Coordinates of N, CA and C in Angstrom, one line a residue:
Chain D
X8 N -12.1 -1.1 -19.9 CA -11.2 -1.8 -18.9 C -9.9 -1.2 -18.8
X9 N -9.1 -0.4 -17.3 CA -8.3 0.1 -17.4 C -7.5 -0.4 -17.6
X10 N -7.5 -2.2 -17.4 CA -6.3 -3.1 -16.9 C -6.2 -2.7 -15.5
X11 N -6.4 -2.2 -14.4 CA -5.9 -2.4 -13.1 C -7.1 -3.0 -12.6
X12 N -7.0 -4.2 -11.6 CA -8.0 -5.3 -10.9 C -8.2 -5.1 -9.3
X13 N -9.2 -5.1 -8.9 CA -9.1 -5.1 -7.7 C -10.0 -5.9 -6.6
X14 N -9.8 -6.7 -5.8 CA -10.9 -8.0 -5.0 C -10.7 -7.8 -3.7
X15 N -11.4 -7.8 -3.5 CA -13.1 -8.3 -3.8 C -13.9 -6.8 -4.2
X16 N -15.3 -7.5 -5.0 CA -15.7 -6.1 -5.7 C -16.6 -5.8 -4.9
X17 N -17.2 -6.6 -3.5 CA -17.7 -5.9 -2.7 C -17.4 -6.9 -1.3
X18 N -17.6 -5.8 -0.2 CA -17.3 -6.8 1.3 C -17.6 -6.0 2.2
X19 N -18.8 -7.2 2.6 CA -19.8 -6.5 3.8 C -19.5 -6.9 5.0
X20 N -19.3 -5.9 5.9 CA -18.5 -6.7 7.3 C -19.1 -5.9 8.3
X21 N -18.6 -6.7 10.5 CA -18.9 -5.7 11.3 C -18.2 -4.7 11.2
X22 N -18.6 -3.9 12.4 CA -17.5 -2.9 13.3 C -17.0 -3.2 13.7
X23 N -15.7 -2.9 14.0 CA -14.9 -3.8 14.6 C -13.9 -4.3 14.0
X24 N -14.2 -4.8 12.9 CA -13.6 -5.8 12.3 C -12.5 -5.4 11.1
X25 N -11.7 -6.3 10.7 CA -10.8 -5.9 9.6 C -11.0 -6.6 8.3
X26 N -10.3 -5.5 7.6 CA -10.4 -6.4 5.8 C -9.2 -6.2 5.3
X27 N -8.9 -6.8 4.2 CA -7.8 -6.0 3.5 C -8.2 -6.3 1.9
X28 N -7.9 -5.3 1.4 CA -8.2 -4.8 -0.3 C -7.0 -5.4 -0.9
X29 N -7.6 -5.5 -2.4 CA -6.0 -5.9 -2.9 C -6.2 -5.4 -4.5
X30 N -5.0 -5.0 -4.6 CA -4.7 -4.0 -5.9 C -4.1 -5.0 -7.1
X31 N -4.3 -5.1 -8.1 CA -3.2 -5.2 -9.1 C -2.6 -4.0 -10.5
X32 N -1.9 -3.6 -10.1 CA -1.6 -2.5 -11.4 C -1.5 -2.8 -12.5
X33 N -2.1 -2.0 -13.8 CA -1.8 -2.3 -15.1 C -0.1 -2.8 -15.5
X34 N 0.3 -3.8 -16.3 CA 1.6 -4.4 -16.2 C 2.3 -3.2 -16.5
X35 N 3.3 -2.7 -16.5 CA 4.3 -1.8 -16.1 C 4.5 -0.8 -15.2
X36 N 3.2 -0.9 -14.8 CA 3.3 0.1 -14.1 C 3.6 0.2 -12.5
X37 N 4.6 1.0 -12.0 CA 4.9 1.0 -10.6 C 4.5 1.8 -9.3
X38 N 3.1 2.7 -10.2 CA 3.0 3.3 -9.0 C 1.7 3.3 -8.5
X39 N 1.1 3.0 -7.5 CA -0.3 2.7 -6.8 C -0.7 3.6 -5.5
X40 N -2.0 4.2 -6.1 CA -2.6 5.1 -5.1 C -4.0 4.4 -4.8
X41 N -4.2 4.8 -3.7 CA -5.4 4.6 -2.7 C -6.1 5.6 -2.6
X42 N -7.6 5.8 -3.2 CA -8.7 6.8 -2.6 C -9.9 6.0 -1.8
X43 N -10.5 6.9 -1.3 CA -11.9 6.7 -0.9 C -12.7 7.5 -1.2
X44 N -13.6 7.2 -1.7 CA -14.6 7.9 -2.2 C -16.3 7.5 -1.1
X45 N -16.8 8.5 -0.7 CA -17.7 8.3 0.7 C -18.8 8.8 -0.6
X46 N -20.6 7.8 0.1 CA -21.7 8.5 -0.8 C -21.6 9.6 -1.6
X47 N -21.4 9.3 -2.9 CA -21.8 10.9 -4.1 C -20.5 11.7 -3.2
X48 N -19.9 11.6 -2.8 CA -18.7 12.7 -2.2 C -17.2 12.2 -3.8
X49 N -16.6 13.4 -3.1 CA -15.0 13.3 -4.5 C -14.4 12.1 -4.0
X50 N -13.4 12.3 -4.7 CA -12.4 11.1 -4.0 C -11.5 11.7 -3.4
X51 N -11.2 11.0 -2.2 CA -9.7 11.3 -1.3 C -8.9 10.7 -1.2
X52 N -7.7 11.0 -1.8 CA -6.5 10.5 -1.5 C -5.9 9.4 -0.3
X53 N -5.6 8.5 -0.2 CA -5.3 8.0 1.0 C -3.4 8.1 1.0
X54 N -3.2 6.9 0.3 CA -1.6 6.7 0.4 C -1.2 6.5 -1.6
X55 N 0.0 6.5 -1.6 CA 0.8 6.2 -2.8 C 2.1 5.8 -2.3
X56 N 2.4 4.5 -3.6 CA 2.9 3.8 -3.3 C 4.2 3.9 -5.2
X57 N 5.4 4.1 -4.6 CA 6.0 3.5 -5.9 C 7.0 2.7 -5.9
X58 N 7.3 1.2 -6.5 CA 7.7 0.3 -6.7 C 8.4 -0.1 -5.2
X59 N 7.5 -0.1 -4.2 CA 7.5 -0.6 -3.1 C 7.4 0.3 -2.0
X60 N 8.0 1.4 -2.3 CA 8.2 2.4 -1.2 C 6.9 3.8 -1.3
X61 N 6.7 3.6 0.1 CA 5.5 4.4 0.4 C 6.3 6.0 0.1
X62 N 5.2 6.7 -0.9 CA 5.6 8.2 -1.8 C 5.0 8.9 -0.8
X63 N 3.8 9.2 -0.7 CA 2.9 10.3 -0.3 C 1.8 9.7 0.7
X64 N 1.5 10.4 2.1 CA 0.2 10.2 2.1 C -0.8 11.3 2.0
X65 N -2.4 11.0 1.9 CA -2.7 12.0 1.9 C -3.5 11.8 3.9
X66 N -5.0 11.9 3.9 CA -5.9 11.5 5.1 C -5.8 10.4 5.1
X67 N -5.2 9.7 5.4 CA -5.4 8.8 5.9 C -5.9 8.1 7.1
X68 N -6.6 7.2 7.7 CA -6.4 7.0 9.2 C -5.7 6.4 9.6
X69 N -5.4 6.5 11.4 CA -4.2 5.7 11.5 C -4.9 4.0 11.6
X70 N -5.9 3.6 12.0 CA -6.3 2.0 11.7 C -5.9 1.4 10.1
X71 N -6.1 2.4 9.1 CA -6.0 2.6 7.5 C -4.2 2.1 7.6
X72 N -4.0 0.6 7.0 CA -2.7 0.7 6.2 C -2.4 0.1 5.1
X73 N -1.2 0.0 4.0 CA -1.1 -0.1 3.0 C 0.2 -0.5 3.0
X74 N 0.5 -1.2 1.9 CA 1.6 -1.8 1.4 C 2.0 -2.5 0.0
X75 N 3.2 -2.4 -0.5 CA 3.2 -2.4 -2.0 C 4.2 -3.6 -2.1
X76 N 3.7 -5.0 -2.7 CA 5.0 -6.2 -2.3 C 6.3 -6.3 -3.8
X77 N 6.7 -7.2 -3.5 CA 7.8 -7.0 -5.0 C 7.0 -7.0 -6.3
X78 N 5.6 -8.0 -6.2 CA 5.4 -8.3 -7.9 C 4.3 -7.2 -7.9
X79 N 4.8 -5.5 -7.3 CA 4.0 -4.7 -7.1 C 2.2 -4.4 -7.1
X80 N 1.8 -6.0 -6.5 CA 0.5 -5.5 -6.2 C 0.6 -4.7 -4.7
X81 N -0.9 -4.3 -4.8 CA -1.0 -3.6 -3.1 C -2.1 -4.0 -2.4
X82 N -2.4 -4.3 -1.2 CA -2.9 -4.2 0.1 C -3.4 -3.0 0.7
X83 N -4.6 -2.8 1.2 CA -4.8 -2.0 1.7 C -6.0 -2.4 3.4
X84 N -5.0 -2.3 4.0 CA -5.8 -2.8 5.6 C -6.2 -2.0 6.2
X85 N -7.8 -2.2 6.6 CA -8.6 -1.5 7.0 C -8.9 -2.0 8.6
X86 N -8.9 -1.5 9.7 CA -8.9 -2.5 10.9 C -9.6 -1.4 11.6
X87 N -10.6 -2.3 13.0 CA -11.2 -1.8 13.8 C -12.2 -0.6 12.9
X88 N -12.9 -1.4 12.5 CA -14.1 -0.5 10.9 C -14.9 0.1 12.0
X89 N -15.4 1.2 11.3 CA -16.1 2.2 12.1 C -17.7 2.1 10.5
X90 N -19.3 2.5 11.6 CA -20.2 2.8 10.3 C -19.1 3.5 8.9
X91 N -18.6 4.5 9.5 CA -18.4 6.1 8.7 C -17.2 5.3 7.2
X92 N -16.9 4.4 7.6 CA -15.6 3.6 6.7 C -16.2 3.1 5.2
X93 N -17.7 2.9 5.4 CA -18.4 2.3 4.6 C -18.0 3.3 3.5
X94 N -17.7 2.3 2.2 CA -17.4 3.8 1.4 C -16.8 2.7 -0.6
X95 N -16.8 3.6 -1.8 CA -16.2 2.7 -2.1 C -14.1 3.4 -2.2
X96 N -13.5 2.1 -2.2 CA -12.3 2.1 -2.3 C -11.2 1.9 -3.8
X97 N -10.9 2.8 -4.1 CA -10.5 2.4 -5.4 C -8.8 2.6 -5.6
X98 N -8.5 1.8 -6.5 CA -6.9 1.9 -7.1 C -6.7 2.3 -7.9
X99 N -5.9 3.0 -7.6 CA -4.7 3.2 -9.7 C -3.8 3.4 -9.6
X100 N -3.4 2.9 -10.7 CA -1.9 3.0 -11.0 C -1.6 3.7 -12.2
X101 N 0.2 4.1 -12.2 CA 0.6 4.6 -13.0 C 1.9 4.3 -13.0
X102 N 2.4 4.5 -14.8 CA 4.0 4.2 -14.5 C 4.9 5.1 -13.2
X103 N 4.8 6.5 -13.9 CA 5.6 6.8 -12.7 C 5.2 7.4 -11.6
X104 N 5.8 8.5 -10.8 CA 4.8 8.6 -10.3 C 4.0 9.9 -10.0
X105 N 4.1 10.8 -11.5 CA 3.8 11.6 -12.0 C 2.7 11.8 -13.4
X106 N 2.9 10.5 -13.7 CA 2.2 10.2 -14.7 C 0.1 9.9 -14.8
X107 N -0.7 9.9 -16.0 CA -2.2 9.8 -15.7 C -2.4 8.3 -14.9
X108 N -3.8 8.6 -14.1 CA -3.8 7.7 -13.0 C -4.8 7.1 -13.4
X109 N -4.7 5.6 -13.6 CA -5.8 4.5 -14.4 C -6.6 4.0 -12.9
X110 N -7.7 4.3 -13.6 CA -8.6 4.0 -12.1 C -9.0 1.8 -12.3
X111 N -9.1 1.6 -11.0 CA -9.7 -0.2 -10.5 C -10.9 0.1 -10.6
X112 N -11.9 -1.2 -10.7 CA -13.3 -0.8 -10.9 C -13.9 -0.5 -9.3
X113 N -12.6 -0.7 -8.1 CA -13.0 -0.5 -7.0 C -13.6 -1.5 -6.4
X114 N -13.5 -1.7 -4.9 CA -14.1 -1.9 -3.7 C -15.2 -1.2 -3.0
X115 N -16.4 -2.0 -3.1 CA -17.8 -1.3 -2.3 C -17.4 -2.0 -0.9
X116 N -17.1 -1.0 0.3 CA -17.2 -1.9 1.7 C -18.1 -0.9 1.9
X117 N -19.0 -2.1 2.8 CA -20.2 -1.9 3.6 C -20.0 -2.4 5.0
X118 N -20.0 -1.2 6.1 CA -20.0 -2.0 7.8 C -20.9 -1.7 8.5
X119 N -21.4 -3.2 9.0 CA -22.6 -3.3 9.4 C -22.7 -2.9 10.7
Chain V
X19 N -5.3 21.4 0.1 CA -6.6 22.3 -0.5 C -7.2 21.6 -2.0
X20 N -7.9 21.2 -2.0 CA -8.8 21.0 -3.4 C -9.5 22.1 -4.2
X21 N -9.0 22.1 -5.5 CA -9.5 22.6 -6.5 C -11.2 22.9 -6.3
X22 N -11.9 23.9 -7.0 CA -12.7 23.9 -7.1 C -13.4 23.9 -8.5
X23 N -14.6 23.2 -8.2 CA -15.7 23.1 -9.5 C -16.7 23.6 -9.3
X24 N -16.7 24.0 -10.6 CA -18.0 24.7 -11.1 C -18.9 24.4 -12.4
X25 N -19.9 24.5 -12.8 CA -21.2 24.8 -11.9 C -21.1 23.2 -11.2
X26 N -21.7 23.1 -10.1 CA -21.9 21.5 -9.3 C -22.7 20.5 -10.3
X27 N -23.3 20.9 -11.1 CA -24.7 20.2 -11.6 C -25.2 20.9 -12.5
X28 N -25.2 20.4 -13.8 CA -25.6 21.0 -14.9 C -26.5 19.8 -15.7
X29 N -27.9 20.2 -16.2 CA -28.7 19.2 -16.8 C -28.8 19.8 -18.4
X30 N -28.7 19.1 -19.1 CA -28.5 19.4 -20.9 C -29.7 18.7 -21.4
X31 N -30.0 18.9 -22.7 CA -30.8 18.4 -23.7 C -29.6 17.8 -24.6
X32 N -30.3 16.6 -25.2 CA -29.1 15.9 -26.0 C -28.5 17.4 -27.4
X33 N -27.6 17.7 -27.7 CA -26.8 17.9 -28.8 C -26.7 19.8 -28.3
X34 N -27.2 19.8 -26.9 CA -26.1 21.5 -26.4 C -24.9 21.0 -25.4
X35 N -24.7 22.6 -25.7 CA -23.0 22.2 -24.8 C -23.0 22.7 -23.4
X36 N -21.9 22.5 -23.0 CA -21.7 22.8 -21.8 C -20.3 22.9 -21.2
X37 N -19.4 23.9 -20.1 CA -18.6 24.1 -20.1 C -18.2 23.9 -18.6
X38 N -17.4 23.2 -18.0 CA -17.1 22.7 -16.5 C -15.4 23.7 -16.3
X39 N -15.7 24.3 -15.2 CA -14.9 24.5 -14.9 C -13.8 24.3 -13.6
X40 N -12.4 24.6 -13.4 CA -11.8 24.3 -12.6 C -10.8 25.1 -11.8
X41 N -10.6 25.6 -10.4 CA -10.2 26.4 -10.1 C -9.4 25.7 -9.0
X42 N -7.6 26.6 -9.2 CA -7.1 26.1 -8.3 C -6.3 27.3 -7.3
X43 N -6.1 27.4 -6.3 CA -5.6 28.5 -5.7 C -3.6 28.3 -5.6
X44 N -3.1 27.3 -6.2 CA -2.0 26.9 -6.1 C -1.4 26.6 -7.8
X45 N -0.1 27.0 -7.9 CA 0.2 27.1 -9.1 C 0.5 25.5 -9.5
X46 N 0.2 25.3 -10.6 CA 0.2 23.7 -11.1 C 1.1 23.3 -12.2
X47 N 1.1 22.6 -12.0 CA 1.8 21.6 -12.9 C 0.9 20.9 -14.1
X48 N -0.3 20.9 -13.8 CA -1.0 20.3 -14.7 C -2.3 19.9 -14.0
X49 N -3.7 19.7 -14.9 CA -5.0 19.6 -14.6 C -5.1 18.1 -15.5
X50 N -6.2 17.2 -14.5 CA -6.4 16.4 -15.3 C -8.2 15.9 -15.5
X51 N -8.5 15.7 -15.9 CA -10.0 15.5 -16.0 C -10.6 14.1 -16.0
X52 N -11.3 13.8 -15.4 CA -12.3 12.3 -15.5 C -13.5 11.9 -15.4
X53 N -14.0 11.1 -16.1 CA -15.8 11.0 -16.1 C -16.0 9.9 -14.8
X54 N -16.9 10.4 -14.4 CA -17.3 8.6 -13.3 C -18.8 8.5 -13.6
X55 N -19.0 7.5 -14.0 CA -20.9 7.1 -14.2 C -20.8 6.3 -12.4
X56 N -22.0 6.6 -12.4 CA -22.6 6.4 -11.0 C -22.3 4.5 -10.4
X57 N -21.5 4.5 -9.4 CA -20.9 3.4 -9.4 C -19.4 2.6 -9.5
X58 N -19.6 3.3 -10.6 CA -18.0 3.0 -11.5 C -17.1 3.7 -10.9
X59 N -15.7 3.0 -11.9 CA -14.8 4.0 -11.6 C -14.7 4.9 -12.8
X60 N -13.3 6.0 -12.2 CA -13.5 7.1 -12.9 C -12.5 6.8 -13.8
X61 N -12.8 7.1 -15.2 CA -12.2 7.4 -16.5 C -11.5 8.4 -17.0
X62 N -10.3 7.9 -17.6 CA -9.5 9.2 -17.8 C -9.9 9.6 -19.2
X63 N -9.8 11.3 -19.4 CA -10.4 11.5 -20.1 C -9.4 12.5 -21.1
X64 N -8.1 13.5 -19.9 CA -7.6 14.2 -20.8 C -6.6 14.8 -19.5
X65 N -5.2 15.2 -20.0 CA -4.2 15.9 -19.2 C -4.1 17.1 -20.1
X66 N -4.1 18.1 -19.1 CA -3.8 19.7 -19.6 C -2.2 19.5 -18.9
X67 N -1.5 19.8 -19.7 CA 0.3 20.6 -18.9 C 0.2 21.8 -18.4
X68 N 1.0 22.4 -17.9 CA 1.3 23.6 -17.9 C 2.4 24.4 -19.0
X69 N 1.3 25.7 -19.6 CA 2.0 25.7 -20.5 C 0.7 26.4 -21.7
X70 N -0.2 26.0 -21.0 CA -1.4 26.5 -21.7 C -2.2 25.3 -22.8
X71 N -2.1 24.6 -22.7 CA -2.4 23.3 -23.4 C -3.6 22.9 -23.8
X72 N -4.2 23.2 -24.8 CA -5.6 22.9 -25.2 C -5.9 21.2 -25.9
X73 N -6.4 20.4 -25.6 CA -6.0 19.1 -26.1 C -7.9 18.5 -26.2
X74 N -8.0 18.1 -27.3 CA -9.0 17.1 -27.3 C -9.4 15.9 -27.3
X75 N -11.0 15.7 -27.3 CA -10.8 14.5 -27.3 C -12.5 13.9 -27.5
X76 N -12.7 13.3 -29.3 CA -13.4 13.8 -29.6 C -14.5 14.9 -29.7
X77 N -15.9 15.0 -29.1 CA -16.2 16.3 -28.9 C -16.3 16.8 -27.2
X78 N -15.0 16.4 -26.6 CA -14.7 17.4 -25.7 C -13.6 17.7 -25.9
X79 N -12.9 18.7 -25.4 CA -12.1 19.0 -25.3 C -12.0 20.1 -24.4
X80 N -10.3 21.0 -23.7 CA -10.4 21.6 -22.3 C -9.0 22.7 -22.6
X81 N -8.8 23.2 -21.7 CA -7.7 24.3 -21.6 C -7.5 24.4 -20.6
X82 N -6.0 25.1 -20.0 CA -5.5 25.4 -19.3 C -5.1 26.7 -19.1
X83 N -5.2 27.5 -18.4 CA -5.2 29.1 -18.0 C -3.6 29.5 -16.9
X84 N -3.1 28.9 -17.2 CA -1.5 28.7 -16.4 C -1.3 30.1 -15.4
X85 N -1.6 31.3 -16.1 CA -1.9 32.5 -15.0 C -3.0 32.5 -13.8
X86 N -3.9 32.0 -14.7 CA -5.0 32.0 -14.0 C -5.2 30.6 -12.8
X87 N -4.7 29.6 -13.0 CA -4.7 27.8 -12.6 C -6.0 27.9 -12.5
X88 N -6.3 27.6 -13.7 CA -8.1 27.4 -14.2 C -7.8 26.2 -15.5
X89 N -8.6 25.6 -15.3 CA -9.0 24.7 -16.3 C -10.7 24.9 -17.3
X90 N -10.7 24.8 -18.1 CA -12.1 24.8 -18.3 C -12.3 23.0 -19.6
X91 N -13.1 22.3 -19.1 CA -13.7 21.3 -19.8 C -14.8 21.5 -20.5
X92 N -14.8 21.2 -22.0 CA -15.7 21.5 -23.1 C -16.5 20.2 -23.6
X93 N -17.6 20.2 -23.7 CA -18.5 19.6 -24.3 C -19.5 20.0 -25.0
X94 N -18.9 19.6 -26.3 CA -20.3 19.9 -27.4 C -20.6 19.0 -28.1
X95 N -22.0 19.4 -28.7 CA -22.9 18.3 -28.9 C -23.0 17.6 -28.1
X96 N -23.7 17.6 -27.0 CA -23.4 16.6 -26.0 C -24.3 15.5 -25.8
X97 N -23.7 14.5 -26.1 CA -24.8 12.7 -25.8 C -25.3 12.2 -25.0
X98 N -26.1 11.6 -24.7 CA -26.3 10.7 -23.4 C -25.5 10.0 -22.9
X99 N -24.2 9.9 -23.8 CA -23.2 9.0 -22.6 C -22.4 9.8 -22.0
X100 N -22.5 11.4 -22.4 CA -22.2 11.9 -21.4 C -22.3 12.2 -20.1
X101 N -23.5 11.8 -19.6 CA -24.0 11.9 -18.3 C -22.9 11.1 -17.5
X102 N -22.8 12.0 -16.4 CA -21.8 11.4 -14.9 C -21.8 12.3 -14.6
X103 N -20.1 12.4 -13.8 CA -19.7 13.3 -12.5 C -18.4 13.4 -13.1
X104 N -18.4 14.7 -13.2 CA -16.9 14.5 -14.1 C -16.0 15.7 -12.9
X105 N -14.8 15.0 -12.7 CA -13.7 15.5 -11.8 C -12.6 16.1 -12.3
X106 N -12.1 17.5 -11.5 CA -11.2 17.8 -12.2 C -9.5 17.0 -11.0
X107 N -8.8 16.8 -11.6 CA -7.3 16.3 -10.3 C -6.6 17.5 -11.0
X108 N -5.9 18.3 -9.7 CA -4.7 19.1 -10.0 C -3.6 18.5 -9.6
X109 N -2.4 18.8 -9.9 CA -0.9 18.4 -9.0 C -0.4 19.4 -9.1
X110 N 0.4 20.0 -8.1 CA 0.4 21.2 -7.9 C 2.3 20.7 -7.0
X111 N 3.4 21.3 -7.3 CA 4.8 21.2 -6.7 C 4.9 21.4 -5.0
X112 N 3.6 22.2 -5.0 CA 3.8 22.6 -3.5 C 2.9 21.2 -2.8
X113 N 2.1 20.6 -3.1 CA 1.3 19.5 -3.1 C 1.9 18.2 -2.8
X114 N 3.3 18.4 -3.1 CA 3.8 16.9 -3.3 C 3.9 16.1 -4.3
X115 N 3.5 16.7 -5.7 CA 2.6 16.2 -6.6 C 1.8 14.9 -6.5
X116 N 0.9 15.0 -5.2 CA -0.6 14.3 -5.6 C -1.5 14.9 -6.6
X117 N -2.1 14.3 -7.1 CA -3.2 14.4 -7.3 C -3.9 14.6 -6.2
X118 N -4.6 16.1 -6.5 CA -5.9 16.5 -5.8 C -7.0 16.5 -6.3
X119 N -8.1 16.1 -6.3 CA -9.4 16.3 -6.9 C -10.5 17.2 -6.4
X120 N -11.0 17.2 -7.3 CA -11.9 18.7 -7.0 C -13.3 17.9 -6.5
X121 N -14.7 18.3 -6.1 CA -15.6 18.0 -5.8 C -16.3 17.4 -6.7
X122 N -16.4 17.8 -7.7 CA -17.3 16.9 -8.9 C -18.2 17.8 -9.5
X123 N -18.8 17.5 -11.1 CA -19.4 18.4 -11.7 C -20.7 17.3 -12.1
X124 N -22.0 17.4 -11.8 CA -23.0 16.1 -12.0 C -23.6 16.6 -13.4
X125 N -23.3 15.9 -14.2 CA -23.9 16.5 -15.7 C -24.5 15.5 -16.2
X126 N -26.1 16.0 -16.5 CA -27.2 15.2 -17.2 C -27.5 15.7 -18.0
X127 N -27.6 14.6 -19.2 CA -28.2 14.4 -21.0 C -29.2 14.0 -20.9
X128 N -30.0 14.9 -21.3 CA -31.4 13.9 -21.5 C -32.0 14.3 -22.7
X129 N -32.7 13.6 -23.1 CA -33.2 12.7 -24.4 C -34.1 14.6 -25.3

């Protein structure tokens, strides 16, 4: 268990439609990245986040957003879902924001 | 640009070894390595610095080639819980320092 939590651990939805993911980071830690990981593919970068202020993105899409609130968990809104979105979604955090990246057990979304 | 791995897919007999490698075309700051079993998430496993840094961890262990920005990950004797997909992440100054991740190395133990 990394310590970082993430809910729902799966969510099956239309096209069309929106969700939002939610992060919690291991306690001290302030910095939160977003991948997606597609069937047996790497993982890709989406956004990072450190102690509230968006660091880096990577591909993201523009429907794809994210946000980091004061008691530093994060959000990640997925809107107007396409098949191709289906994928799983995972978090980590780290203290800074250079530091090793503790992976969430993740988000399976499925769009029907 | 993402790192590359090598070999994609390597199948073992329980207690040989096996050696994963990592290639980056951008000078780094540091390699980091992770197991993912099918499903899960991925586990950290080990950070190479720059600087040449050989570090283990039980019987794996890895290096860093700082001229080269090559990583190589070591496994010997290798168990059945080693089986997964093991990733290498670079961060690289020119990068932004994200982490970039390489494609994945599929490594099976069998009995």
């Amino acid at each position: 268990d990394s310590g970082v939590t993430q809910t729902p651990k799966h969510l099956i939805t239309a096209t069309g439609q929106r969700v939002t993911l939610r992060c919690s980071p291991r306690s001290g830690d302030l910095s939160v990245y977003w991948y997606q990981q597609s069937l047996d593919q790497g993982l890709q970068f989406l956004i990072h986040y450190y102690n509230g202020e968006e660091r880096a993105k990577g591909n993201i899409l523009e429907r794809f957003s994210a946000q980091q609130f004061p008691d530093l968990h994060s959000e990640l809104n997925l809107s107007s879902l396409e098949l191709g979105d289906s994928a799983l979604y995972f978090c980590a955090s780290s203290h800074g924001g250079t530091d090793t990246q503790y992976f969430g057990p993740g988000t399976r979304l499925t769009v029907l | 640009q993402q790192p590359v791995q090598s070999p994609q897919a390597v199948i073992l007999r329980e207690g040989e070894d096996a050696v994963i490698n990592c290639s980056s075309s951008k000078a780094l700051y540091s390699v980091h390595w992770y197991r993912q079993k099918h499903g899960e998430a991925p586990v950290f496993l080990m950070i190479l610095l720059k600087g040449g840094e050989q570090k283990g961890h039980e019987k794996i262990s890895a290096s860093f080639n700082e001229k080269k920005q090559q990583s190589s990950l070591y496994l010997t004797a290798s168990q059945l819980s080693y089986s997964g997909t093991y990733f290498c992440g670079t961060r690289a100054p020119t990068a932004g320092n994200m982490l970039t991740f390489g494609g994945g190395t599929r490594l099976m133990v069998k009995p």
